[in-house]
Amino acid sequence: MTLELPLAPTLRERPLTVLELTEGAKRVLEQAFPAAWVEGEISNFTKQSNGHWYFTLKDPFAEVRCAMFRSDNRRLPAEPENGLKVYARGRLSVYPARGAMQFIVRDLLATTEGGFYAIALARARQALEKDGLLDPARKRALPPFPGVIGMVTSPDGAAWRDVVAVIARRWPLVELMLIPARVQGEDAPRDLCRALGLANRFEGLDLLIVGRGGGSKEDLWAFNDEHVARAVAASRVPTISAVGHEIDVTLTDLVADLRAPTPSAAAEKAVPDRMEVLRYLASLEAGLGVSAGRRLDAAGTRVAHAQSRMAVAAQGRVRDAAQRLREAGLRMHAGCAAITEVRRAHLERLAASLDALSPLKVLERGYSVARDAAGRVLRRVGDFPPGLSFRLRVVDGEVGARAETGA
Amino acid sequence: MKATPDGTAPGSPPPSLQADLARLEAIVRALEANDLDLDAALALFEEGVGRLRNARERLATAELRLKQLREAAGGGDVDDLAG
């Protein structure tokens, strides 16, 4: 007897392969849930060495396996921890190799205020605080007149342009050095750390500004990265952190020596204002002028006094001298005149005397002078022997004469 | 700052603006103290006027220099950047 075994079944349709089944399920599920937000709590979180995250999303009644691939999770600032309540956006799918339904998460938000950013910030902040890097006593004074200012930022960003413009206007006496770095995106933290390190290896830098212009919280996130904050805190050169707008405060702001609300404000804090220094110079000049002036005034007054006294004295003396000269001149003149006069008078007197004494005058009155042949004047009777021939000088000439009788 | 604090060391680069300012302040204080003889006061005044002129010239003629630091073997290299 042979055992009647059922014949090999002949199915009216070809059976599906497991792969076909799971692929079919996958297709159906993916079409039914192209994208959806799901709310739940994270558990069984694991991170693979390739960077993918796996976890379970659950609520009190159900759970679903989730995967979040590296390409998506690297945009998040922090890893979730078990128990975290989240909104997960993704699509439902099937992983055929395990036949498991899974939710492929593209976006993950913590339901708490600040989300993952707050979580990451809190963690980084705690770590920095533990190392004393947030201690306000660490903050150093900025150099009052920096010679070389470095700025770690994007070469294409508004921050660099703003800083250049402000410093060119306020204080173009510096050398402004760009240390280019990417300031947003997943490479930004590493790039910022590299640039900060490079800046600090450069000798001669007096001040370092690190920052970027405004953007979304996510755009600014690199400046909340713990490594970046540590690199800023480790800077040998005093730092100013200037990230985004007024309201944005980042970890680099907390560890830098000075926080500026914007890059333009950082530039204003980095350098003095040329106009203010010019005004200060003017006040110094005034002080210089006043004190030197006072000093000089006092001296000048004395000099002026001395000068005028000297002038008066000199004038007096000159006047005296002139007077004396004049007088001397006069006297001299007068003297000369007098002398001449005296002489003239004398001469006249002499002339008068001469005139008076002139024998011609006597002759004019009718007298005559008798002279012998030898010219001797015959004055007395005895000078006339009888018969003596003599000559008589009368007023207008001589005549010959002879004595006739004796006395 | 690379200049010496008072900027007066022989052979040093010309005194920085900071040095000029510090010296000017000292000169004004010395003149205000009024215990100098006239020659010394005049010499200080002359120096002050020179330093004022120097500082003003610096402020008036300064042009911002832009550089870029880039990675090089063993540190950084500096390139000039157009303003």
mmCIF file of N, CA and C in Angstrom, chain A residues 1 7-8 10 63 70 88 90 119 129 162 169 219 273 309 340 370 391:
data_model
loop_
_atom_site.group_PDB
_atom_site.id
_atom_site.type_symbol
_atom_site.label_atom_id
_atom_site.label_comp_id
_atom_site.label_asym_id
_atom_site.label_seq_id
_atom_site.Cartn_x
_atom_site.Cartn_y
_atom_site.Cartn_z
ATOM 1 N N MET A 1 0.832 -1.173 0.000
ATOM 2 C CA MET A 1 0.000 0.000 0.000
ATOM 3 C C MET A 1 0.876 1.236 0.000
ATOM 4 N N LEU A 7 -0.648 15.666 -4.037
ATOM 5 C CA LEU A 7 0.214 16.064 -5.134
ATOM 6 C C LEU A 7 0.798 17.438 -4.858
ATOM 7 N N ALA A 8 1.900 17.645 -5.525
ATOM 8 C CA ALA A 8 2.458 19.018 -5.417
ATOM 9 C C ALA A 8 1.363 19.986 -5.812
ATOM 10 N N THR A 10 -0.828 22.754 -7.177
ATOM 11 C CA THR A 10 -0.771 23.598 -8.358
ATOM 12 C C THR A 10 -1.631 24.817 -8.079
ATOM 13 N N GLU A 63 3.832 51.566 18.951
ATOM 14 C CA GLU A 63 5.187 52.042 18.677
ATOM 15 C C GLU A 63 5.558 51.689 17.252
ATOM 16 N N ARG A 70 21.985 59.561 8.196
ATOM 17 C CA ARG A 70 23.010 60.561 8.482
ATOM 18 C C ARG A 70 22.786 61.858 7.692
ATOM 19 N N ALA A 88 8.044 63.976 14.577
ATOM 20 C CA ALA A 88 8.893 63.414 13.534
ATOM 21 C C ALA A 88 8.140 63.478 12.216
ATOM 22 N N GLY A 90 8.106 62.254 8.312
ATOM 23 C CA GLY A 90 8.755 61.290 7.445
ATOM 24 C C GLY A 90 7.732 60.516 6.645
ATOM 25 N N ILE A 119 18.336 72.054 23.545
ATOM 26 C CA ILE A 119 18.976 70.891 24.173
ATOM 27 C C ILE A 119 20.494 70.941 23.970
ATOM 28 N N GLU A 129 30.601 75.682 31.150
ATOM 29 C CA GLU A 129 30.510 76.206 32.503
ATOM 30 C C GLU A 129 31.361 75.364 33.451
ATOM 31 N N ASP A 162 30.612 95.006 6.309
ATOM 32 C CA ASP A 162 30.212 95.991 7.333
ATOM 33 C C ASP A 162 31.410 96.409 8.177
ATOM 34 N N ARG A 169 35.936 104.005 8.041
ATOM 35 C CA ARG A 169 35.410 105.334 8.401
ATOM 36 C C ARG A 169 35.974 105.789 9.744
ATOM 37 N N ASP A 219 21.037 79.016 10.816
ATOM 38 C CA ASP A 219 22.192 79.604 10.134
ATOM 39 C C ASP A 219 23.287 79.994 11.134
ATOM 40 N N ASP A 273 37.252 106.138 17.563
ATOM 41 C CA ASP A 273 36.713 106.930 16.471
ATOM 42 C C ASP A 273 37.688 108.054 16.149
ATOM 43 N N ARG A 309 60.304 148.625 29.514
ATOM 44 C CA ARG A 309 61.211 149.382 30.383
ATOM 45 C C ARG A 309 62.503 149.694 29.640
ATOM 46 N N THR A 340 85.119 182.600 16.036
ATOM 47 C CA THR A 340 85.262 183.371 14.817
ATOM 48 C C THR A 340 84.985 184.845 15.085
ATOM 49 N N ALA A 370 110.112 213.992 8.436
ATOM 50 C CA ALA A 370 111.366 214.308 7.776
ATOM 51 C C ALA A 370 112.320 213.167 7.943
ATOM 52 N N ARG A 391 114.412 214.944 3.296
ATOM 53 C CA ARG A 391 113.204 214.724 2.485
ATOM 54 C C ARG A 391 112.004 214.768 3.423
#
